[in-house]
Amino acid sequence: MTIRSQRASSLSIPCALDGATSFDSTCAVERSKVDQSTLLAVIHPDGGFRRFEQLPDGSGLAAVAGADEVAQTLSGDTLEISIAANRYRFPATAQ
């Protein structure tokens, strides 16, 4: 799957942080390329962040650092990522 962005390097996505039940926050996403990897930094409104790598086979995202596991669900054109007490909704296209 491919994460779609409104601009080449950044977008905003809905996020539910710290165990929130609703997606009432907006997180910024910055995209970068390192070697052959596409990295996404999700920046929370309070300045906290998470880093993900877009998997090369198109199967989703993986956490770049930390021991927390990533759970992901593709529903239509939205990829929902859950990690620790945070959830993010990325626009995505199934490949």
PDB file of C-alpha atoms in Angstrom:
ATOM      1  CA  MET A   1       0.000   0.000   0.000  1.00  0.00           C
ATOM      2  CA  THR A   2       1.092   3.549  -0.580  1.00  0.00           C
ATOM      3  CA  ILE A   3       0.587   6.386   1.872  1.00  0.00           C
ATOM      4  CA  ARG A   4      -0.814   9.296  -0.119  1.00  0.00           C
ATOM      5  CA  SER A   5       0.237  12.830   0.704  1.00  0.00           C
ATOM      6  CA  GLN A   6      -1.264  16.186  -0.174  1.00  0.00           C
ATOM      7  CA  ARG A   7       2.210  17.592  -0.784  1.00  0.00           C
ATOM      8  CA  ALA A   8       5.446  15.886  -1.681  1.00  0.00           C
ATOM      9  CA  SER A   9       6.920  15.947   1.824  1.00  0.00           C
ATOM     10  CA  SER A  10       4.152  16.557   4.391  1.00  0.00           C
ATOM     11  CA  LEU A  11       0.492  16.078   5.271  1.00  0.00           C
ATOM     12  CA  SER A  12      -1.866  16.196   8.250  1.00  0.00           C
ATOM     13  CA  ILE A  13      -3.738  13.157   9.535  1.00  0.00           C
ATOM     14  CA  PRO A  14      -6.360  12.459  12.211  1.00  0.00           C
ATOM     15  CA  CYS A  15      -4.906  11.005  15.398  1.00  0.00           C
ATOM     16  CA  ALA A  16      -6.203   9.736  18.740  1.00  0.00           C
ATOM     17  CA  LEU A  17      -3.488  10.153  21.353  1.00  0.00           C
ATOM     18  CA  ASP A  18      -2.898   8.851  24.873  1.00  0.00           C
ATOM     19  CA  GLY A  19      -5.815   6.411  24.771  1.00  0.00           C
ATOM     20  CA  ALA A  20      -8.381   8.883  23.395  1.00  0.00           C
ATOM     21  CA  THR A  21     -11.463   7.190  21.966  1.00  0.00           C
ATOM     22  CA  SER A  22     -12.066   9.748  19.217  1.00  0.00           C
ATOM     23  CA  PHE A  23      -9.825  11.124  16.485  1.00  0.00           C
ATOM     24  CA  ASP A  24     -10.125  14.764  17.542  1.00  0.00           C
ATOM     25  CA  SER A  25      -6.471  15.722  17.217  1.00  0.00           C
ATOM     26  CA  THR A  26      -4.518  16.451  14.066  1.00  0.00           C
ATOM     27  CA  CYS A  27      -0.948  15.250  13.684  1.00  0.00           C
ATOM     28  CA  ALA A  28       1.539  16.495  11.111  1.00  0.00           C
ATOM     29  CA  VAL A  29       3.429  13.938   9.027  1.00  0.00           C
ATOM     30  CA  GLU A  30       6.809  14.615   7.483  1.00  0.00           C
ATOM     31  CA  ARG A  31       8.064  12.248   4.803  1.00  0.00           C
ATOM     32  CA  SER A  32      11.741  11.715   4.075  1.00  0.00           C
ATOM     33  CA  LYS A  33      13.916   9.321   2.078  1.00  0.00           C
ATOM     34  CA  VAL A  34      16.956   7.691   3.653  1.00  0.00           C
ATOM     35  CA  ASP A  35      18.861   5.427   1.295  1.00  0.00           C
ATOM     36  CA  GLN A  36      16.102   3.248  -0.198  1.00  0.00           C
ATOM     37  CA  SER A  37      13.670   3.697   2.733  1.00  0.00           C
ATOM     38  CA  THR A  38      10.683   6.036   3.020  1.00  0.00           C
ATOM     39  CA  LEU A  39      10.378   7.317   6.586  1.00  0.00           C
ATOM     40  CA  LEU A  40       7.365   9.048   8.115  1.00  0.00           C
ATOM     41  CA  ALA A  41       7.647  11.184  11.254  1.00  0.00           C
ATOM     42  CA  VAL A  42       4.227  11.705  12.879  1.00  0.00           C
ATOM     43  CA  ILE A  43       4.347  14.842  15.019  1.00  0.00           C
ATOM     44  CA  HIS A  44       1.776  15.236  17.802  1.00  0.00           C
ATOM     45  CA  PRO A  45       0.276  18.649  18.668  1.00  0.00           C
ATOM     46  CA  ASP A  46       2.228  18.618  21.977  1.00  0.00           C
ATOM     47  CA  GLY A  47       5.538  18.072  20.143  1.00  0.00           C
ATOM     48  CA  GLY A  48       5.796  14.320  20.784  1.00  0.00           C
ATOM     49  CA  PHE A  49       6.383  12.114  17.762  1.00  0.00           C
ATOM     50  CA  ARG A  50       6.564   8.602  16.325  1.00  0.00           C
ATOM     51  CA  ARG A  51       8.680   7.408  13.398  1.00  0.00           C
ATOM     52  CA  PHE A  52       7.609   4.763  10.916  1.00  0.00           C
ATOM     53  CA  GLU A  53       9.151   3.151   7.863  1.00  0.00           C
ATOM     54  CA  GLN A  54       6.946   2.493   4.856  1.00  0.00           C
ATOM     55  CA  LEU A  55       7.564  -1.187   4.167  1.00  0.00           C
ATOM     56  CA  PRO A  56       9.156  -1.770   0.750  1.00  0.00           C
ATOM     57  CA  ASP A  57       6.681  -4.517  -0.176  1.00  0.00           C
ATOM     58  CA  GLY A  58       3.767  -2.108   0.298  1.00  0.00           C
ATOM     59  CA  SER A  59       2.271  -4.024   3.230  1.00  0.00           C
ATOM     60  CA  GLY A  60       2.071  -1.028   5.587  1.00  0.00           C
ATOM     61  CA  LEU A  61       4.256   0.674   8.168  1.00  0.00           C
ATOM     62  CA  ALA A  62       6.741  -0.489  10.796  1.00  0.00           C
ATOM     63  CA  ALA A  63       7.928   1.413  13.867  1.00  0.00           C
ATOM     64  CA  VAL A  64      11.478   2.700  13.405  1.00  0.00           C
ATOM     65  CA  ALA A  65      12.463   2.776  17.077  1.00  0.00           C
ATOM     66  CA  GLY A  66      11.130   1.419  20.332  1.00  0.00           C
ATOM     67  CA  ALA A  67       9.726  -1.875  21.491  1.00  0.00           C
ATOM     68  CA  ASP A  68       6.045  -1.094  20.914  1.00  0.00           C
ATOM     69  CA  GLU A  69       4.319  -3.266  18.339  1.00  0.00           C
ATOM     70  CA  VAL A  70       2.385  -1.778  15.449  1.00  0.00           C
ATOM     71  CA  ALA A  71      -1.132  -3.018  14.667  1.00  0.00           C
ATOM     72  CA  GLN A  72      -2.595  -1.914  11.343  1.00  0.00           C
ATOM     73  CA  THR A  73      -5.930  -2.174   9.589  1.00  0.00           C
ATOM     74  CA  LEU A  74      -6.737  -1.111   6.045  1.00  0.00           C
ATOM     75  CA  SER A  75     -10.349  -0.024   5.629  1.00  0.00           C
ATOM     76  CA  GLY A  76     -11.171   1.358   2.207  1.00  0.00           C
ATOM     77  CA  ASP A  77      -8.675   4.132   1.561  1.00  0.00           C
ATOM     78  CA  THR A  78      -7.604   4.554   5.212  1.00  0.00           C
ATOM     79  CA  LEU A  79      -4.761   2.772   6.988  1.00  0.00           C
ATOM     80  CA  GLU A  80      -5.257   2.868  10.762  1.00  0.00           C
ATOM     81  CA  ILE A  81      -2.096   2.367  12.790  1.00  0.00           C
ATOM     82  CA  SER A  82      -2.192   1.604  16.520  1.00  0.00           C
ATOM     83  CA  ILE A  83       0.957   1.751  18.618  1.00  0.00           C
ATOM     84  CA  ALA A  84       1.023   1.948  22.420  1.00  0.00           C
ATOM     85  CA  ALA A  85      -1.870   4.280  23.396  1.00  0.00           C
ATOM     86  CA  ASN A  86      -1.897   6.178  20.075  1.00  0.00           C
ATOM     87  CA  ARG A  87      -3.815   5.676  16.836  1.00  0.00           C
ATOM     88  CA  TYR A  88      -3.265   7.337  13.473  1.00  0.00           C
ATOM     89  CA  ARG A  89      -5.303   7.348  10.236  1.00  0.00           C
ATOM     90  CA  PHE A  90      -3.285   7.621   7.040  1.00  0.00           C
ATOM     91  CA  PRO A  91      -4.783   8.006   3.566  1.00  0.00           C
ATOM     92  CA  ALA A  92      -3.611   4.907   1.677  1.00  0.00           C
ATOM     93  CA  THR A  93      -3.998   3.101  -1.600  1.00  0.00           C
ATOM     94  CA  ALA A  94      -3.931  -0.705  -1.673  1.00  0.00           C
ATOM     95  CA  GLN A  95      -1.429  -2.119  -4.160  1.00  0.00           C
TER      96      GLN A  95
END
